[in-house]
Coordinates of C-alpha atoms and ligand atoms in Angstrom, one line a residue:
X1 CA -188.7 9.0 -24.3
X2 CA -188.5 10.3 -20.7
X3 CA -185.3 11.7 -19.6
X4 CA -186.4 11.2 -16.0
X5 CA -183.6 13.1 -14.5
X6 CA -183.8 16.7 -13.3
X7 CA -180.0 16.8 -12.5
X8 CA -178.9 20.4 -12.2
X9 CA -182.0 21.7 -13.8
X10 CA -183.8 24.7 -12.3
X11 CA -187.4 24.1 -11.4
X12 CA -189.8 26.6 -10.2
X13 CA -192.7 24.9 -8.1
X14 CA -195.6 27.2 -7.2
X15 CA -197.8 25.8 -4.3
X16 CA -194.7 24.3 -2.9
X17 CA -196.1 24.1 0.6
X18 CA -199.0 22.2 -0.4
X19 CA -200.0 18.7 -0.4
X20 CA -198.9 17.7 -3.9
X21 CA -196.4 20.5 -4.2
X22 CA -194.1 19.6 -1.2
X23 CA -194.1 15.8 -2.5
X24 CA -193.1 17.1 -5.9
X25 CA -190.2 19.2 -4.4
X26 CA -189.0 16.1 -2.4
X27 CA -188.9 14.1 -5.6
X28 CA -187.2 16.7 -7.7
X29 CA -184.5 17.3 -5.1
X30 CA -184.0 13.5 -5.0
X31 CA -183.4 13.7 -8.7
X32 CA -180.8 16.3 -8.4
X33 CA -182.8 19.5 -9.4
X34 CA -182.3 23.0 -8.0
X35 CA -185.8 23.9 -6.7
X36 CA -187.3 27.2 -6.1
X37 CA -190.6 26.8 -4.2
X38 CA -193.1 29.6 -3.9
X39 CA -196.1 29.7 -1.7
X40 CA -198.2 32.2 0.3
X41 CA -199.7 29.6 2.7
X42 CA -203.3 30.5 1.7
X43 CA -204.0 26.7 2.1
X44 CA -200.7 25.3 2.3
X45 CA -198.8 24.5 5.6
X46 CA -195.3 25.4 6.7
X47 CA -194.9 21.9 8.4
X48 CA -195.2 20.4 4.9
X49 CA -191.8 22.0 4.0
X50 CA -190.2 22.3 7.4
X51 CA -187.6 19.6 6.5
X52 CA -186.8 21.5 3.5
X53 CA -186.6 24.8 5.1
X54 CA -184.4 23.5 7.8
X55 CA -181.8 22.5 5.2
X56 CA -182.2 25.6 3.0
X57 CA -179.0 27.3 4.2
X58 CA -176.7 24.2 3.4
X59 CA -175.1 25.0 0.1
X60 CA -175.9 21.6 -1.2
X61 CA -179.7 21.5 -0.3
X62 CA -180.9 22.7 -3.8
X63 CA -183.8 24.2 -2.3
X64 CA -184.8 27.8 -1.8
X65 CA -188.2 29.2 -0.8
X66 CA -190.0 32.4 -1.5
X67 CA -193.0 33.4 0.3
X68 CA -195.0 35.2 -2.3
X69 CA -198.4 35.4 -4.1
X70 CA -197.9 34.0 -7.6
X71 CA -200.8 36.1 -9.0
X72 CA -198.2 38.9 -9.0
X73 CA -195.8 39.2 -11.9
X74 CA -192.9 36.8 -11.4
X75 CA -190.4 39.7 -11.8
X76 CA -191.7 41.1 -8.4
X77 CA -190.7 38.0 -6.4
X78 CA -188.0 36.0 -8.2
X79 CA -184.5 37.0 -7.9
X80 CA -183.4 38.9 -11.1
X81 CA -182.1 36.7 -13.8
X82 CA -183.9 33.5 -12.7
X83 CA -184.3 31.2 -15.7
X84 CA -186.3 28.1 -14.8
X85 CA -185.9 25.1 -17.1
X86 CA -189.4 24.0 -15.7
X87 CA -192.2 25.6 -14.1
X88 CA -194.7 23.4 -12.4
X89 CA -197.6 25.5 -11.5
X90 CA -199.3 23.9 -8.6
X91 CA -200.6 26.8 -6.7
X92 CA -204.3 26.8 -6.0
X93 CA -206.7 25.8 -3.2
X94 CA -208.0 22.6 -4.2
X95 CA -210.7 21.2 -1.8
X96 CA -214.3 22.5 -2.4
X97 CA -214.5 24.0 1.0
X98 CA -211.0 25.6 0.5
X99 CA -211.8 27.2 -2.9
X100 CA -215.4 28.1 -1.8
X101 CA -213.9 30.1 1.0
X102 CA -211.3 31.8 -1.3
X103 CA -213.1 32.1 -4.6
X104 CA -211.4 35.3 -5.9
X105 CA -207.9 34.0 -4.9
X106 CA -208.8 30.6 -6.7
X107 CA -209.8 32.1 -10.0
X108 CA -207.0 34.5 -10.0
X109 CA -204.4 32.0 -9.3
X110 CA -205.5 29.6 -12.0
X111 CA -205.9 32.4 -14.6
X112 CA -204.0 35.6 -14.0
X113 CA -201.1 33.7 -12.3
X114 CA -200.9 31.1 -15.3
X115 CA -200.9 34.1 -17.6
X116 CA -198.1 36.2 -15.7
X117 CA -195.8 33.0 -15.3
X118 CA -196.3 32.2 -19.2
X119 CA -195.5 35.9 -20.1
X120 CA -192.5 35.8 -17.9
X121 CA -191.2 32.7 -19.6
X122 CA -191.9 34.4 -23.1
X123 CA -189.7 37.4 -22.0
X124 CA -187.0 35.6 -20.2
X125 CA -186.7 31.8 -21.2
X126 CA -189.0 30.7 -23.9
X127 CA -187.2 27.3 -24.1
X128 CA -188.7 26.2 -20.5
X129 CA -191.4 23.7 -20.0
X130 CA -194.5 24.9 -18.3
X131 CA -196.9 22.3 -16.6
X132 CA -200.2 23.3 -15.3
X133 CA -202.0 21.5 -12.7
X134 CA -205.5 21.2 -14.0
X135 CA -208.1 19.0 -12.6
X136 CA -210.8 16.3 -13.3
X137 CA -213.1 19.1 -12.2
X138 CA -212.9 20.5 -15.7
X139 CA -215.2 17.5 -16.6
X140 CA -217.8 18.7 -14.1
X141 CA -220.5 16.4 -13.4
X142 CA -219.6 14.1 -16.3
X143 CA -222.0 12.5 -18.7
X144 CA -219.2 10.3 -20.2
X145 CA -217.7 7.6 -18.2
X146 CA -214.7 7.1 -17.6
X147 CA -213.6 10.5 -18.8
X148 CA -211.1 10.6 -21.6
X149 CA -209.2 13.9 -22.4
X150 CA -211.2 14.4 -25.5
X151 CA -214.4 14.9 -23.4
X152 CA -215.3 18.6 -23.1
X153 CA -217.1 18.2 -19.9
X154 CA -220.5 19.1 -18.2
X155 CA -219.7 22.0 -16.0
X156 CA -222.0 24.6 -14.3
X157 CA -220.4 27.9 -15.4
X158 CA -222.0 29.8 -12.5
X159 CA -222.2 27.4 -9.7
X160 CA -220.6 27.0 -6.3
X161 CA -217.6 25.1 -7.7
X162 CA -217.1 27.3 -10.9
X163 CA -214.6 29.5 -9.2
X164 CA -212.5 26.5 -9.4
X165 CA -213.6 24.5 -12.4
X166 CA -214.0 27.4 -14.7
X167 CA -210.7 29.1 -13.8
X168 CA -208.9 25.6 -14.3
X169 CA -210.6 25.6 -17.8
X170 CA -209.4 29.2 -18.4
X171 CA -205.8 28.1 -17.1
X172 CA -206.0 25.3 -19.7
X173 CA -207.0 28.0 -22.4
X174 CA -204.1 30.2 -21.4
X175 CA -201.7 27.4 -21.8
X176 CA -203.1 26.4 -25.2
X177 CA -202.7 30.1 -26.5
X178 CA -199.2 30.4 -25.3
X179 CA -198.5 27.1 -27.0
X180 CA -200.2 27.6 -30.2
X181 CA -199.8 31.4 -30.6
X182 CA -196.4 31.9 -29.0
X183 CA -194.6 28.6 -29.3
X184 CA -194.0 27.8 -25.6
X185 CA -194.0 24.3 -24.3
X186 CA -197.0 24.1 -22.2
X187 CA -198.4 20.8 -20.9
X188 CA -201.5 20.1 -18.8
X189 CA -202.3 17.5 -16.3
X190 CA -205.7 16.7 -15.3
X191 CA -205.5 15.5 -11.7
X192 CA -208.0 13.2 -10.3
X193 CA -208.7 12.9 -6.5
X194 CA -205.4 12.3 -4.8
X195 CA -204.6 11.5 -1.3
X196 CA -201.6 10.6 1.0
X197 CA -199.4 11.9 3.8
X198 CA -199.4 15.8 4.2
X199 CA -203.0 16.1 2.9
X200 CA -204.8 18.7 5.1
X201 CA -206.9 17.0 7.6
X202 CA -209.1 20.1 8.0
X203 CA -209.7 20.7 4.4
X204 CA -212.8 18.6 4.0
X205 CA -211.6 16.2 1.3
X206 CA -213.3 12.9 1.9
X207 CA -210.3 10.7 2.7
X208 CA -208.8 13.0 5.2
X209 CA -212.2 13.7 6.7
X210 CA -213.0 9.9 7.2
X211 CA -209.5 9.2 8.5
X212 CA -209.7 12.0 11.0
X213 CA -213.1 11.1 12.2
X214 CA -212.3 7.4 12.5
X215 CA -209.2 8.2 14.4
X216 CA -211.3 10.4 16.7
X217 CA -213.9 7.6 17.1
X218 CA -216.6 9.9 15.6
X219 CA -219.4 9.0 13.2
X220 CA -218.1 9.4 9.5
X221 CA -219.8 12.3 7.7
X222 CA -221.5 10.8 4.6
X223 CA -222.9 13.3 2.1
X224 CA -226.1 11.9 0.6
X225 CA -226.7 8.4 0.3
X226 CA -223.0 7.7 -0.5
X227 CA -223.5 6.1 -4.0
X228 CA -221.7 8.8 -5.7
X229 CA -218.1 7.5 -6.8
X230 CA -214.7 8.7 -6.7
X231 CA -211.4 7.1 -8.0
X232 CA -208.4 7.8 -5.7
X233 CA -204.8 8.0 -6.6
X234 CA -201.8 7.8 -4.1
X235 CA -199.6 10.6 -4.2
X236 CA -196.3 9.0 -5.0
X237 CA -198.1 7.5 -8.1
X238 CA -199.3 10.9 -9.2
X239 CA -195.9 12.5 -8.6
X240 CA -194.2 10.0 -10.8
X241 CA -196.7 10.7 -13.5
X242 CA -196.2 14.5 -13.2
X243 CA -192.4 14.1 -13.6
X244 CA -192.8 12.0 -16.6
X245 CA -195.4 14.3 -18.2
X246 CA -192.8 17.2 -17.6
X247 CA -189.8 15.3 -19.1
X248 CA -191.1 13.1 -21.8
X249 CA -190.0 14.5 -25.2
X250 CA -192.7 15.6 -27.8
X251 CA -195.4 16.4 -25.4
X252 CA -195.6 20.2 -25.9
X253 CA -199.2 21.3 -26.0
X254 CA -200.7 18.0 -24.6
X255 CA -203.1 17.4 -22.0
X256 CA -203.1 14.0 -20.0
X257 CA -205.3 12.5 -17.2
X258 CA -203.5 11.5 -14.1
X259 CA -205.6 9.3 -11.8
X260 CA -206.2 5.9 -10.5
X261 CA -209.2 4.2 -12.1
X262 CA -210.0 2.0 -9.1
X263 CA -213.4 3.5 -8.5
X264 CA -215.2 3.4 -5.0
X265 CA -218.6 4.7 -3.8
X266 CA -218.2 7.2 -0.9
X267 CA -220.1 4.8 1.3
X268 CA -217.6 2.0 0.4
X269 CA -214.7 4.5 1.1
X270 CA -216.1 5.1 4.4
X271 CA -216.4 1.3 5.2
X272 CA -212.7 0.5 4.1
X273 CA -211.3 3.3 6.1
X274 CA -213.4 2.3 9.2
X275 CA -212.3 -1.3 8.8
X276 CA -208.7 -0.2 8.7
X277 CA -208.8 1.9 11.7
X278 CA -211.7 0.6 13.9
X279 CA -212.1 -3.0 12.7
X280 CA -213.8 -4.1 16.1
X281 CA -216.4 -1.5 16.0
X282 CA -219.6 -1.0 14.3
X283 CA -219.6 1.8 11.5
X284 CA -221.6 5.0 12.4
X285 CA -222.6 7.3 9.9
X286 CA -223.6 11.0 10.1
X287 CA -225.7 11.6 7.0
X288 CA -225.5 15.3 5.7
X289 CA -227.1 16.6 2.5
X290 CA -225.1 16.3 -0.7
X291 CA -223.3 19.5 -1.6
X292 CA -224.6 21.5 -4.6
X293 CA -223.2 20.3 -7.9
X294 CA -221.5 17.4 -6.4
X295 CA -220.4 15.1 -9.2
X296 CA -222.0 11.5 -9.1
X297 CA -219.1 9.7 -10.9
X298 CA -215.5 10.4 -11.5
X299 CA -213.1 8.0 -13.1
X300 CA -210.2 8.7 -15.3
X301 CA -209.6 7.1 -18.7
X302 CA -206.0 6.6 -18.4
X303 CA -205.1 5.1 -21.7
X304 CA -203.3 8.3 -22.9
X305 CA -200.9 8.3 -20.0
X306 CA -200.3 4.6 -20.4
X307 CA -199.5 5.1 -24.1
X308 CA -197.6 8.3 -23.9
X309 CA -195.9 8.1 -20.6
X310 CA -195.9 4.5 -20.0
X311 CA -197.5 5.4 -16.6
X312 CA -200.0 3.5 -14.5
X313 CA -200.6 3.7 -10.8
X314 CA -199.2 1.0 -8.7
X315 CA -200.0 1.6 -5.0
X316 CA -203.4 -0.2 -4.1
X317 CA -206.2 1.7 -2.1
X318 CA -205.5 -0.2 1.0
X319 CA -201.8 0.2 1.0
X320 CA -202.3 4.0 0.3
X321 CA -204.7 4.3 3.1
X322 CA -202.4 2.5 5.5
X323 CA -199.5 4.8 4.7
X324 CA -201.8 7.9 5.0
X325 CA -203.3 6.6 8.3
X326 CA -200.0 6.0 9.7
X327 CA -198.9 9.6 8.9
X328 CA -202.1 11.0 10.4
X329 CA -201.3 9.2 13.6
X330 CA -198.0 10.9 13.9
X331 CA -199.6 14.3 13.5
X332 CA -201.8 13.9 16.5
Ligands
NAD401 P1 -203.1 22.3 -1.4 O1 -204.0 23.4 -1.1 O2 -202.5 21.5 -0.6 O3 -201.8 23.1 -2.1 C1 -201.9 24.2 -3.0 C2 -200.8 25.2 -2.5 O4 -200.8 26.4 -3.4 C3 -200.9 25.7 -1.0 O5 -199.8 25.6 -0.5 C4 -201.3 27.2 -1.2 O6 -200.9 27.8 0.0 C5 -200.6 27.5 -2.5 N1 -201.2 28.7 -3.1 C6 -202.5 29.0 -3.6 N2 -202.5 30.1 -4.1 C7 -201.4 30.7 -4.1 C8 -200.9 31.9 -4.6 N3 -201.8 32.8 -5.1 N4 -199.7 32.2 -4.4 C9 -198.8 31.3 -3.9 N5 -199.1 30.1 -3.4 C10 -200.5 29.8 -3.4 O7 -203.7 21.6 -2.7 P2 -203.1 20.3 -3.4 O8 -204.0 19.2 -3.2 O9 -201.7 20.2 -3.1 O10 -203.2 20.8 -4.9 C11 -202.2 21.3 -5.8 C12 -202.6 21.5 -7.2 O11 -203.1 20.2 -7.7 C13 -203.6 22.5 -7.3 O12 -203.5 23.3 -8.5 C14 -204.9 21.7 -7.4 O13 -206.0 22.4 -8.2 C15 -204.4 20.5 -8.3 N6 -205.2 19.3 -8.0 C16 -205.1 18.6 -6.9 C17 -205.9 17.6 -6.7 C18 -205.9 16.6 -5.4 O14 -206.7 15.7 -5.4 N7 -205.0 16.8 -4.5 C19 -206.8 17.2 -7.6 C20 -206.9 18.0 -8.7 C21 -206.2 19.0 -9.0

């Protein structure tokens, strides 16, 4: 049963200035939580949390922000005596260009930061719930379709994406060890491609890239022939799933896919976005080589999330795109 209220709970959110992290903070505050957000702005943006920083000094705001690198032991950046009821570890570069530009920072934040946060809980507050933001990239270029949680994946351990894929896999291992061997309540969400307002238009992910190019009346950058597929989840659906995963009883040690199974080829994605932004114009494509180790298909098997969380995404692709496009227009 989900106790979907965070009323008066203390929640530590790492990566709070990021795309997903900032939406999580908004949702947690709306449920009455006291949120400590931590971020070092390696890929996040201050503007994602400006509305929260502005209210930080109000005693009732419930939000406090710490600019710090979460790879360091939490004792070094958290106020003494901090005992979070929940830790949502969302800090990590997430886009392929983003993590490939910062490979060491990426593997450290998914591995060493996960270890340090869990060791901190072990010492200070072992009753807390720890939720790790893993990724569909742990499935690599999957040979099973759609991907269920039991699938172990098909990952290149020494490829251009491995600083991310393999460190997320190690992060999962670290959660498993702290649950099995030390009794902590660790939980893992494997997030599939998510989009929405506040996603960084410059970070190279396909939806912001196509929206940015369409709004600028430029040809859309298509990798390869565009037959590779992705399944896109709107951010409010993802946040709802994450909060349910954190609060549903009896899920310590569990791993759950969170994504929208509505699958589209990249070419089709370009066509839909073009149609929403420039319906009277002909679609122009700028075909560029497929990046190395680019997965050919990605689609979550969501049956475990449906069964255990009673969660299923509800925002359609077109509706989510409309909201995202409107947001991008206000950012120009
Ligand atoms: P994002 O880059 O927008 O946000 C990540 C945030 O983490 C940024 O604000 C960044 O500055 C911060 N950060 C990174 N390293 C840090 C460190 N050492 N110390 C403090 N802060 C640090 O990315 P996002 O899309 O919001 O992704 C959030 C999480 O969800 C990541 O863990 C990512 O791997 C995971 N995820 C996201 C998606 C997606 O489609 N958005 C898919 C799968 C997994």
